[in-house]
Coordinates of C-alpha atoms and ligand atoms in Angstrom, one line a residue:
M27 CA -133.5 -19.0 161.1
Y28 CA -133.8 -21.5 163.9
R29 CA -133.8 -18.7 166.5
S30 CA -134.5 -14.9 166.7
N31 CA -133.5 -14.4 170.4
T32 CA -131.4 -16.8 173.0
C33 CA -133.5 -18.0 176.0
G34 CA -131.7 -15.3 178.2
E35 CA -132.3 -12.1 176.1
L36 CA -135.9 -11.0 176.3
R37 CA -137.1 -8.4 178.8
I38 CA -140.0 -6.2 179.2
E39 CA -139.1 -4.0 175.9
N40 CA -139.7 -6.8 174.0
V41 CA -143.3 -7.0 175.0
G42 CA -145.4 -7.5 171.7
Q43 CA -142.5 -8.7 169.6
K44 CA -143.0 -12.3 167.9
V45 CA -139.8 -14.4 168.4
T46 CA -138.6 -17.8 167.6
L47 CA -136.6 -19.6 170.4
A48 CA -134.8 -23.0 170.4
G49 CA -133.5 -24.9 173.7
W50 CA -134.0 -27.7 175.9
V51 CA -137.2 -28.0 178.2
Q52 CA -136.2 -27.9 181.7
K53 CA -139.9 -28.5 183.1
V54 CA -143.2 -28.6 182.3
R55 CA -146.0 -27.8 184.6
K56 CA -149.9 -27.6 184.2
L57 CA -152.1 -25.0 185.9
G58 CA -155.7 -24.8 185.5
G59 CA -155.7 -25.5 181.8
M60 CA -152.6 -23.6 181.0
T61 CA -149.2 -25.2 180.2
F62 CA -145.9 -23.7 181.6
I63 CA -142.7 -24.7 180.2
D64 CA -139.3 -23.6 181.2
L65 CA -137.0 -23.2 177.9
R66 CA -133.4 -23.5 178.6
D67 CA -130.1 -22.5 176.8
R68 CA -126.4 -21.4 177.8
Y69 CA -128.0 -17.8 178.2
G70 CA -130.5 -18.4 180.4
I71 CA -134.4 -19.6 180.8
T72 CA -137.4 -18.0 179.1
Q73 CA -141.3 -19.2 180.4
L74 CA -143.5 -20.2 177.7
V75 CA -147.1 -20.3 178.1
V76 CA -149.6 -22.5 176.1
D77 CA -153.0 -21.1 176.8
A78 CA -156.1 -23.2 177.7
T79 CA -157.9 -21.4 174.7
A80 CA -155.1 -23.2 172.4
P81 CA -155.6 -25.3 169.5
A82 CA -156.1 -28.6 171.0
E83 CA -153.0 -30.1 169.0
L84 CA -150.8 -27.2 170.5
I85 CA -151.8 -28.4 173.8
E86 CA -151.0 -31.7 173.2
T87 CA -147.7 -31.4 172.0
A88 CA -147.0 -29.1 175.2
S89 CA -148.2 -32.0 177.5
S90 CA -146.3 -34.3 175.3
L91 CA -142.8 -32.5 176.2
G92 CA -140.3 -34.2 178.5
R93 CA -137.2 -33.1 180.3
E94 CA -134.1 -32.1 178.1
F95 CA -136.7 -32.5 174.8
V96 CA -134.9 -30.1 172.4
I97 CA -137.9 -27.9 170.8
Q98 CA -137.9 -24.7 168.6
V99 CA -141.1 -22.1 169.5
V100 CA -142.6 -19.3 167.9
G101 CA -144.7 -16.9 170.0
T102 CA -145.3 -13.4 171.2
V103 CA -143.6 -11.7 174.2
V104 CA -146.0 -10.8 177.0
E105 CA -145.7 -8.9 180.2
R106 CA -146.1 -11.6 183.1
Q107 CA -148.7 -11.5 185.7
A108 CA -146.5 -13.1 188.3
K109 CA -143.0 -11.7 188.0
N110 CA -140.0 -13.6 189.0
A111 CA -137.4 -10.9 190.2
K112 CA -134.9 -13.9 190.3
M113 CA -134.7 -14.5 186.5
A114 CA -133.5 -12.2 184.3
T115 CA -136.0 -12.7 182.0
G116 CA -138.6 -12.9 184.8
E117 CA -140.8 -10.1 183.8
V118 CA -142.1 -11.8 180.3
E119 CA -143.1 -15.0 179.1
I120 CA -144.0 -16.3 175.7
T121 CA -147.4 -17.0 174.3
V122 CA -146.8 -20.0 172.2
E123 CA -148.1 -20.2 168.7
C124 CA -146.3 -23.2 167.3
I125 CA -144.4 -26.0 168.8
N126 CA -141.6 -28.0 166.6
V127 CA -139.9 -30.8 168.5
L128 CA -136.5 -31.0 167.1
N129 CA -135.4 -34.1 169.2
K130 CA -136.6 -36.0 171.9
S131 CA -134.6 -37.0 174.9
V132 CA -134.6 -40.0 177.5
T133 CA -135.1 -38.9 181.0
P134 CA -131.6 -37.6 182.1
P135 CA -130.1 -39.3 185.1
F136 CA -129.9 -36.2 187.3
T137 CA -131.3 -32.9 187.5
I138 CA -130.1 -30.5 185.3
E139 CA -130.7 -27.0 187.3
E140 CA -128.5 -24.9 189.4
E141 CA -128.0 -27.6 191.8
S142 CA -128.2 -31.2 190.6
D143 CA -129.4 -34.2 192.6
G144 CA -127.1 -36.5 191.0
G145 CA -123.7 -37.6 192.8
E146 CA -120.4 -36.9 191.4
D147 CA -119.8 -40.0 189.7
I148 CA -123.0 -40.1 187.9
R149 CA -122.5 -36.6 186.7
A150 CA -118.9 -37.7 185.5
K151 CA -120.3 -40.4 183.2
Y152 CA -122.6 -37.7 181.7
R153 CA -120.6 -35.0 181.6
Y154 CA -122.1 -33.7 178.3
L155 CA -125.2 -33.3 180.6
D156 CA -123.5 -31.8 183.6
L157 CA -122.3 -29.1 181.3
R158 CA -125.6 -28.1 180.4
R159 CA -126.0 -26.9 184.1
P160 CA -125.6 -23.1 184.7
P161 CA -123.0 -23.1 187.3
L162 CA -120.6 -25.3 184.6
Q163 CA -121.6 -23.1 182.1
R164 CA -120.9 -20.0 183.9
A165 CA -117.3 -21.7 184.6
L166 CA -116.6 -22.5 181.1
A167 CA -117.6 -18.9 180.1
L168 CA -115.2 -17.6 182.7
R169 CA -112.5 -19.6 181.6
H170 CA -113.2 -18.3 177.9
R171 CA -113.0 -14.6 179.0
L172 CA -109.8 -15.0 180.8
A173 CA -108.2 -16.8 177.7
Q174 CA -109.3 -13.7 175.7
E175 CA -108.1 -11.3 178.0
I176 CA -104.7 -12.9 177.9
R177 CA -104.5 -13.0 174.1
S178 CA -105.4 -9.5 173.9
Y179 CA -103.1 -8.2 176.7
L180 CA -100.0 -10.3 175.3
D181 CA -100.8 -9.5 172.1
Q182 CA -100.7 -5.6 172.4
Q183 CA -97.6 -6.3 174.5
G184 CA -95.9 -7.7 171.2
F185 CA -95.9 -11.3 172.3
M186 CA -96.4 -14.0 169.5
E187 CA -98.3 -17.1 170.3
I188 CA -96.3 -20.2 168.9
E189 CA -97.1 -23.9 169.4
T190 CA -94.7 -26.5 170.4
P191 CA -94.9 -30.0 170.3
Y192 CA -96.8 -32.8 172.3
L193 CA -94.8 -35.5 171.3
I194 CA -91.1 -34.6 172.7
K195 CA -88.0 -36.4 174.5
S196 CA -88.5 -37.7 178.0
T197 CA -86.3 -36.0 180.3
P198 CA -87.3 -36.9 183.7
E199 CA -86.6 -34.6 186.5
G200 CA -89.4 -33.3 188.3
A201 CA -92.6 -35.2 187.9
R202 CA -92.8 -38.6 186.0
D203 CA -93.4 -38.5 182.4
F204 CA -96.4 -39.8 180.3
V205 CA -95.1 -41.7 177.3
V206 CA -96.0 -42.6 173.8
P207 CA -94.4 -45.7 172.0
S208 CA -93.2 -44.7 168.6
R209 CA -94.5 -47.2 166.0
M210 CA -91.9 -46.1 163.1
N211 CA -89.0 -46.4 165.7
P212 CA -89.7 -49.6 167.6
G213 CA -88.6 -49.7 171.1
Q214 CA -88.6 -46.0 171.2
F215 CA -90.6 -43.7 173.0
Y216 CA -91.9 -39.9 172.9
A217 CA -92.8 -38.4 176.2
L218 CA -95.7 -35.7 176.5
P219 CA -94.3 -32.3 177.7
Q220 CA -94.4 -31.6 181.3
S221 CA -94.2 -28.2 180.3
P222 CA -92.8 -26.4 177.0
Q223 CA -89.6 -25.1 179.1
T224 CA -86.7 -26.1 176.7
F225 CA -88.9 -25.1 173.6
K226 CA -89.8 -21.6 175.0
Q227 CA -86.1 -21.3 175.6
L228 CA -84.9 -22.5 172.2
L229 CA -87.6 -20.0 170.6
M230 CA -85.4 -17.6 172.7
V231 CA -82.4 -18.5 170.9
S232 CA -84.3 -18.1 167.9
G233 CA -84.9 -14.5 168.4
Y234 CA -88.6 -14.8 169.0
D235 CA -88.4 -12.6 172.1
R236 CA -91.5 -12.6 173.5
Y237 CA -93.6 -15.9 173.3
F238 CA -96.4 -17.0 174.9
Q239 CA -98.9 -20.1 174.3
I240 CA -101.8 -21.6 176.2
V241 CA -100.8 -25.0 176.3
R242 CA -101.6 -28.4 177.6
C243 CA -98.9 -30.2 180.0
F244 CA -98.8 -33.5 181.2
R245 CA -97.7 -35.0 184.5
D246 CA -98.2 -38.5 185.7
E247 CA -98.3 -38.0 189.2
D248 CA -100.3 -39.7 191.8
L249 CA -103.4 -37.3 191.8
R250 CA -103.3 -35.5 195.2
A251 CA -106.6 -33.7 195.6
D252 CA -107.4 -31.6 192.9
R253 CA -104.7 -32.0 190.3
Q254 CA -105.0 -33.2 186.6
P255 CA -102.8 -35.3 184.9
E256 CA -103.2 -33.0 182.1
F257 CA -103.6 -29.5 182.6
T258 CA -103.3 -26.1 180.7
Q259 CA -100.7 -23.3 181.4
I260 CA -100.4 -19.8 180.5
D261 CA -96.7 -20.1 179.2
C262 CA -94.4 -17.1 178.4
E263 CA -90.6 -16.1 178.2
M264 CA -89.2 -12.9 177.2
S265 CA -85.8 -12.2 176.1
F266 CA -83.4 -9.2 177.1
V267 CA -85.1 -9.0 180.4
E268 CA -84.3 -8.8 184.3
Q269 CA -86.7 -10.3 187.1
E270 CA -88.4 -6.5 187.2
D271 CA -89.5 -6.6 183.6
V272 CA -90.9 -10.0 183.6
L273 CA -92.8 -9.2 187.0
N274 CA -94.0 -6.0 185.5
T275 CA -95.7 -7.4 182.3
F276 CA -97.3 -10.4 184.2
E277 CA -98.7 -8.2 187.0
G278 CA -100.1 -5.9 184.3
M279 CA -101.6 -9.1 182.8
M280 CA -103.4 -10.4 186.0
R281 CA -104.6 -6.9 186.5
Q282 CA -106.3 -6.6 183.3
M283 CA -107.7 -10.2 183.8
F284 CA -108.9 -9.1 187.3
K285 CA -110.5 -5.9 186.1
N286 CA -112.0 -7.2 183.2
A287 CA -113.3 -10.4 183.7
I288 CA -114.6 -10.2 187.5
G289 CA -114.2 -6.2 188.1
V290 CA -111.7 -6.5 190.7
D291 CA -109.0 -4.0 191.2
I292 CA -105.8 -5.5 192.4
P293 CA -102.9 -3.2 194.1
N294 CA -100.4 -1.4 192.0
P295 CA -97.7 -2.4 192.0
L296 CA -98.3 -5.7 194.0
P297 CA -96.8 -6.5 197.2
R298 CA -93.5 -8.6 197.1
M299 CA -92.2 -11.0 199.8
S300 CA -88.9 -12.9 199.8
W301 CA -89.1 -16.6 200.0
Y302 CA -87.4 -16.5 203.8
D303 CA -89.9 -14.1 205.1
A304 CA -92.8 -16.3 203.6
M305 CA -91.4 -19.0 205.5
D306 CA -90.4 -17.0 208.6
F307 CA -93.8 -15.5 209.0
Y308 CA -96.3 -17.5 207.5
G309 CA -94.7 -21.2 207.3
S310 CA -95.3 -21.6 203.5
D311 CA -94.3 -20.5 200.2
K312 CA -97.6 -19.6 199.3
P313 CA -98.9 -17.6 202.2
D314 CA -102.4 -16.7 202.2
V315 CA -102.1 -12.9 203.4
R316 CA -105.9 -12.4 203.4
F317 CA -105.1 -12.2 207.1
G318 CA -102.6 -11.7 209.8
M319 CA -101.9 -14.2 212.4
K320 CA -98.2 -14.2 211.7
I321 CA -95.9 -16.7 212.7
H322 CA -93.5 -15.6 215.5
D323 CA -90.2 -16.8 217.1
I324 CA -90.3 -17.3 220.5
T325 CA -87.4 -19.7 220.9
S326 CA -85.3 -17.6 223.1
L327 CA -88.2 -16.8 225.4
A328 CA -89.1 -20.7 225.5
Q329 CA -86.0 -22.0 226.1
G330 CA -83.5 -22.6 229.2
H331 CA -86.5 -22.8 231.6
G332 CA -86.5 -26.7 232.3
F333 CA -89.0 -27.6 229.6
S334 CA -87.2 -30.3 227.8
V335 CA -89.0 -30.6 224.7
F336 CA -88.3 -27.2 223.7
D337 CA -84.9 -27.4 225.1
S338 CA -83.9 -30.0 222.7
V339 CA -85.1 -28.3 219.6
E340 CA -83.8 -25.9 217.1
Y341 CA -86.8 -23.7 216.9
V342 CA -90.2 -22.9 219.0
G343 CA -92.4 -20.6 217.1
A344 CA -96.2 -19.4 217.7
I345 CA -99.4 -17.8 216.7
A346 CA -102.2 -16.1 218.1
A347 CA -105.8 -17.3 217.3
E348 CA -108.1 -14.6 217.7
G349 CA -110.8 -14.7 220.1
C350 CA -109.9 -18.2 220.6
A351 CA -108.9 -18.3 224.6
E352 CA -112.6 -19.7 225.1
Y353 CA -111.5 -23.2 223.8
T354 CA -112.5 -25.8 225.9
R355 CA -110.5 -28.6 227.3
K356 CA -112.2 -30.9 224.8
E357 CA -111.6 -28.6 221.8
L358 CA -108.1 -28.2 222.6
D359 CA -107.6 -31.8 223.0
A360 CA -109.0 -32.3 219.5
L361 CA -107.0 -29.6 218.0
T362 CA -104.0 -31.5 219.6
E363 CA -105.1 -34.5 217.7
W364 CA -105.4 -32.4 214.8
V365 CA -101.9 -31.3 214.7
K366 CA -100.8 -34.8 215.5
R367 CA -102.1 -36.0 212.1
P368 CA -99.6 -37.3 209.7
Q369 CA -100.9 -34.4 207.3
V370 CA -99.3 -31.8 209.6
G371 CA -96.9 -34.0 211.8
A372 CA -96.3 -32.2 215.0
K373 CA -95.5 -34.3 218.3
G374 CA -97.9 -32.2 220.6
L375 CA -99.3 -28.7 220.8
V376 CA -98.9 -25.9 223.6
Y377 CA -101.1 -23.2 224.3
I378 CA -101.5 -19.8 226.3
K379 CA -104.9 -19.0 227.0
C380 CA -104.8 -15.0 227.2
N381 CA -108.1 -14.6 229.6
A382 CA -110.5 -11.8 229.3
D383 CA -109.3 -10.7 232.7
G384 CA -105.7 -10.1 231.6
T385 CA -104.3 -13.4 233.2
F386 CA -102.8 -16.5 231.4
K387 CA -103.1 -20.2 231.7
S388 CA -100.8 -22.1 229.5
S389 CA -100.5 -26.2 229.3
V390 CA -96.8 -25.6 230.6
D391 CA -97.5 -23.3 233.7
K392 CA -95.5 -25.5 235.8
F393 CA -92.3 -24.4 233.9
Y394 CA -92.7 -21.0 233.4
T395 CA -93.6 -18.2 235.7
P396 CA -96.7 -15.7 234.8
E397 CA -94.4 -13.0 233.7
E398 CA -92.4 -15.4 231.5
V399 CA -95.8 -16.9 230.0
K400 CA -97.0 -13.0 229.6
A401 CA -93.6 -12.5 227.8
M402 CA -94.2 -15.3 225.3
A403 CA -97.9 -14.2 224.5
E404 CA -96.8 -10.4 224.1
A405 CA -93.9 -11.6 221.9
V406 CA -96.9 -13.3 219.6
E407 CA -98.7 -9.9 219.8
A408 CA -101.8 -11.7 221.5
K409 CA -104.5 -9.8 222.8
A410 CA -106.8 -10.5 225.7
G411 CA -109.2 -13.3 224.4
D412 CA -106.6 -14.5 222.0
L413 CA -105.2 -18.4 222.3
V414 CA -101.6 -18.6 221.7
L415 CA -100.4 -22.0 219.8
I416 CA -96.9 -23.1 219.8
L417 CA -95.3 -25.9 218.0
C418 CA -91.7 -26.6 218.1
G419 CA -89.0 -28.6 216.0
A420 CA -86.3 -28.2 213.4
K421 CA -86.9 -24.7 211.9
R422 CA -88.3 -24.9 208.6
K423 CA -90.4 -28.1 209.6
A424 CA -92.0 -26.4 212.4
Q425 CA -92.6 -23.3 210.6
T426 CA -94.4 -25.4 207.9
M427 CA -96.4 -27.0 210.7
L428 CA -97.3 -23.5 211.9
G429 CA -98.2 -22.7 208.5
V430 CA -100.6 -25.5 208.0
L431 CA -102.2 -24.8 211.6
R432 CA -102.5 -21.2 210.6
I433 CA -104.5 -22.0 207.8
E434 CA -106.7 -24.2 209.9
M435 CA -107.3 -21.5 212.2
G436 CA -108.0 -18.9 209.4
N437 CA -110.6 -21.0 208.0
R438 CA -112.1 -21.6 211.5
L439 CA -112.5 -17.9 212.0
G440 CA -113.6 -17.4 208.8
Y441 CA -111.0 -15.5 207.5
R442 CA -110.7 -16.9 204.1
D443 CA -113.2 -15.4 202.1
P444 CA -113.0 -16.8 198.2
K445 CA -114.1 -13.3 197.3
V446 CA -111.4 -11.2 198.9
F447 CA -108.3 -11.4 196.7
A448 CA -104.8 -11.2 197.9
P449 CA -102.3 -11.6 195.0
L450 CA -98.3 -11.2 195.7
W451 CA -95.3 -12.1 194.2
I452 CA -92.8 -14.4 196.4
V453 CA -89.1 -13.5 195.5
D454 CA -85.6 -14.6 195.9
F455 CA -86.0 -18.2 196.3
P456 CA -83.0 -20.6 197.0
L457 CA -81.7 -21.8 193.9
L458 CA -81.1 -25.4 195.4
E459 CA -82.9 -27.9 197.9
W460 CA -80.7 -30.4 199.6
D461 CA -82.8 -33.9 200.0
D462 CA -81.4 -36.0 202.7
E463 CA -83.0 -39.1 201.5
T464 CA -81.1 -39.0 198.3
Q465 CA -78.3 -37.1 199.5
R466 CA -78.4 -34.5 196.6
F467 CA -79.5 -31.1 195.6
Y468 CA -82.5 -30.5 193.6
A469 CA -83.5 -27.6 191.6
M470 CA -86.2 -25.7 193.6
H471 CA -87.8 -24.1 190.5
H472 CA -86.1 -26.2 187.7
P473 CA -82.5 -26.7 186.4
F474 CA -82.6 -24.0 183.6
T475 CA -83.1 -21.4 186.6
A476 CA -79.6 -19.1 187.0
P477 CA -78.3 -18.3 190.3
K478 CA -78.5 -14.4 191.4
P479 CA -75.3 -13.0 189.5
E480 CA -74.0 -11.9 192.8
H481 CA -74.3 -15.4 194.6
E482 CA -72.3 -17.0 191.6
K483 CA -69.1 -17.3 193.3
W484 CA -71.2 -19.9 196.0
F485 CA -72.6 -21.6 192.6
Y486 CA -69.0 -22.5 191.8
S487 CA -68.0 -23.7 195.1
D488 CA -68.1 -27.4 196.2
K489 CA -69.1 -26.8 199.6
K490 CA -72.7 -27.7 200.7
E491 CA -73.1 -24.8 202.6
D492 CA -72.2 -22.4 199.8
L493 CA -74.7 -23.9 197.7
E494 CA -77.4 -23.6 199.8
R495 CA -76.8 -20.1 200.2
V496 CA -77.4 -19.6 196.3
C497 CA -80.7 -17.7 195.7
A498 CA -82.0 -17.3 192.3
N499 CA -84.0 -14.7 190.5
A500 CA -87.1 -16.9 190.7
Y501 CA -90.3 -15.9 191.7
D502 CA -93.8 -17.2 192.1
F503 CA -97.4 -15.5 191.7
V504 CA -99.5 -16.5 194.7
L505 CA -102.9 -15.5 195.2
N506 CA -104.9 -16.7 198.5
G507 CA -102.6 -19.3 199.6
T508 CA -102.3 -21.1 196.0
E509 CA -99.6 -20.6 193.8
L510 CA -100.7 -19.7 190.5
G511 CA -97.5 -19.4 188.6
G512 CA -93.9 -19.1 188.7
G513 CA -90.8 -18.7 186.7
S514 CA -87.3 -17.5 186.9
I515 CA -84.4 -15.5 185.0
R516 CA -82.9 -18.7 183.3
I517 CA -79.3 -19.8 182.6
H518 CA -78.4 -18.8 178.8
N519 CA -74.7 -19.8 178.6
A520 CA -73.4 -23.6 178.1
D521 CA -71.0 -23.6 180.9
M522 CA -73.3 -22.6 183.6
Q523 CA -75.7 -25.1 182.3
Q524 CA -73.6 -27.8 182.5
R525 CA -72.3 -26.6 186.1
M526 CA -76.1 -26.8 187.0
F527 CA -76.6 -30.3 186.1
E528 CA -73.1 -31.2 188.0
V529 CA -74.3 -29.7 191.0
L530 CA -77.7 -31.7 190.5
G531 CA -75.5 -34.8 190.3
I532 CA -76.4 -35.5 186.6
S533 CA -73.4 -37.2 184.8
K534 CA -71.8 -35.2 181.7
E535 CA -73.0 -38.0 179.5
D536 CA -76.4 -38.4 181.2
A537 CA -76.7 -34.5 180.6
E538 CA -75.3 -34.8 177.1
Y539 CA -78.0 -37.5 176.3
K540 CA -81.1 -35.8 177.6
F541 CA -80.5 -32.1 177.4
G542 CA -77.4 -32.0 174.7
F543 CA -79.7 -30.0 172.5
I544 CA -80.3 -27.0 174.8
I545 CA -76.6 -27.0 175.9
N546 CA -75.6 -26.9 172.3
A547 CA -78.0 -24.0 171.7
F548 CA -76.4 -22.1 174.1
K549 CA -73.2 -22.1 172.3
F550 CA -74.8 -20.2 169.1
G551 CA -75.6 -16.8 170.9
A552 CA -78.4 -17.4 173.3
P553 CA -79.8 -14.1 174.9
P554 CA -80.4 -13.4 178.3
H555 CA -84.0 -14.3 178.9
G556 CA -86.6 -15.3 181.7
G557 CA -90.3 -16.4 181.8
L558 CA -92.9 -17.7 183.7
A559 CA -95.8 -19.8 183.8
F560 CA -99.2 -19.7 185.2
G561 CA -101.5 -22.7 185.9
F562 CA -104.6 -21.7 183.9
D563 CA -107.3 -24.0 185.4
R564 CA -106.1 -22.8 188.7
V565 CA -106.5 -19.2 188.0
C566 CA -109.9 -20.0 186.5
A567 CA -111.1 -21.6 189.6
L568 CA -109.9 -18.8 191.9
F569 CA -111.2 -16.0 189.8
G570 CA -114.4 -17.9 190.1
G571 CA -114.2 -18.2 193.9
Q572 CA -113.9 -22.0 194.0
E573 CA -111.4 -24.2 195.1
T574 CA -111.6 -26.9 192.5
I575 CA -110.4 -27.0 189.0
R576 CA -112.5 -29.5 188.2
D577 CA -115.6 -27.6 187.2
Y578 CA -113.2 -25.2 185.1
I579 CA -112.3 -28.1 182.6
A580 CA -114.8 -29.1 180.0
F581 CA -113.8 -33.0 180.3
P582 CA -111.6 -33.7 183.5
K583 CA -110.4 -36.8 184.8
N584 CA -111.0 -38.5 188.2
N585 CA -108.9 -38.9 191.0
Q586 CA -107.7 -42.5 189.5
G587 CA -106.5 -40.5 186.6
R588 CA -109.8 -41.9 184.2
D589 CA -111.9 -40.2 182.2
V590 CA -115.2 -42.5 183.4
M591 CA -117.3 -40.7 180.2
I592 CA -115.1 -42.2 177.5
D593 CA -113.8 -45.2 179.8
S594 CA -110.1 -44.3 179.3
P595 CA -107.4 -45.5 180.2
S596 CA -108.3 -48.8 178.4
Q597 CA -106.9 -51.7 176.7
I598 CA -105.8 -51.7 173.2
D599 CA -106.1 -54.6 170.5
Q600 CA -103.3 -57.0 170.2
T601 CA -102.7 -55.9 166.9
Q602 CA -102.1 -52.3 167.8
L603 CA -99.8 -53.9 170.5
D604 CA -98.0 -56.0 167.7
E605 CA -97.4 -52.8 165.6
L606 CA -95.8 -51.3 168.4
M607 CA -93.9 -54.3 169.6
L608 CA -95.3 -54.4 172.9
D609 CA -95.8 -57.2 175.1
I610 CA -98.0 -56.6 178.2
R611 CA -96.7 -58.8 181.1
P612 CA -99.8 -60.3 183.3
L613 CA -100.2 -58.3 186.4
E614 CA -98.8 -60.2 189.2
Q615 CA -101.3 -61.6 191.5
N616 CA -100.7 -60.6 195.4
Ligands
LIG712 N1 -91.9 -24.3 183.1 C1 -92.1 -23.9 184.6 C2 -93.3 -24.8 185.1 O1 -94.0 -25.6 184.7 C3 -92.3 -22.5 184.4 C4 -91.5 -21.4 184.0 O2 -90.2 -21.4 184.6 O3 -91.4 -20.8 183.3 O4 -93.4 -24.7 186.3

């Protein structure tokens, strides 16, 4: 037996026991002839002591130990003189009788402790060492716990875990596919799935009425902050259900995950908000409802007073930032520059200071009487001491900018505590989204989402305004300003699916070539069905109170999509290329 206990296990009750421990040497300290060793494994750290009176050979071995040596020790648990309340094992130490060096280590390139002194790149290169650090071990332990909760809940609810293929067919709609050349079919390519969407729907056609999978998905996107080219989804689908059934089932799953993994009770039932309200009041389809600061439409109050900036736009909206009336000229200028950054995109910022003495001071005082300024401030529910921030433009665009500004002010005001959880469902999404650039509709969720039955009449209309009005039984699960998952009730009828492709400007031939299999499957008795998928990496990160998903993935890629540890992607041999019948064009010189 290599060990009788882990390094996180021994307590005062164990005093007097003879134990065998194994682990990594975190630190060796000498103190007046005694040698102290911190021994670490993923369960914790235990202090080992080699007494000054120990045999010379043992003292010598103890002194020769370096950081990250792997050792096995036999010794007795004793009560510590100087207890350490910060450590779970801090009341005891082990008086060592024997040390067996199981393996040496070269000096690690950074400290392997709670906080490391290593930069991101070096830690990524030595990910296997970074993974020895407690914060990462806690992150992966949380991920494991959540995965177990998901499996146990869904199993109890009668879901079957079924795997779907990774080598599939390229159907670029949405993100770009990763493709894999086929040696056995020269000139042809597989694609890696962006999600198992069509397969899970086919499983419904096959009668597996409750399916789930914790599954890897692949999207070849430019990696905006905190995205990974391969990521994990909790993917689910159910037959003979309405939206209500899906929401109840997965709210239940989330409730169990919150309770059992992090001891948090979430409301029952969860709040729901329509997509339209989310946009109107929060300027985002993933509102952070941990705080108010709602957006108010003040168009009618702002227009018609000779201020041409407001008079020439569709919409004027505002938020009230609590206690910010004391912002200085300089701070207001900086905030104005901030909203003008391309990430926000505003042309300028108008403000009203609601002074503590009940007076108002705005940046557009010359166009409005004090009463008119007051009316605008009141419309935004601003109190004395608040700062009203006003943006304008096309309605949805201006609301989105106000949404970004609201989050910024929420951050500044400390309203976004990662330990506070405010989950909700966003429902009633529009089915389609018009894109001015390409002059076509795109599916807001994906092309398999069904229109609401009561909106079908508009779905079959050729008028753009009608199509824009069609809503879907589509839903997103949103937590603290992040979309953690989403899904919809699906189309299960071949003709309606054809119509959807037609609306999306996909020709009959193209639809047949790319999606013929699913249109055909729907002709063989497809049941009504719906489902959703959660982004598992992000679920883990938010449950862990973190914003970045990288710590919750054992071997993630960097922002360039590279795994710097194994140095991938990389070139392949000419023989491999020949087998695949591929030629690499020389990179163009610029
Ligand atoms: N497959 C969808 C996605 O990846 C989720 C769903 O509709 O179930 O977003």
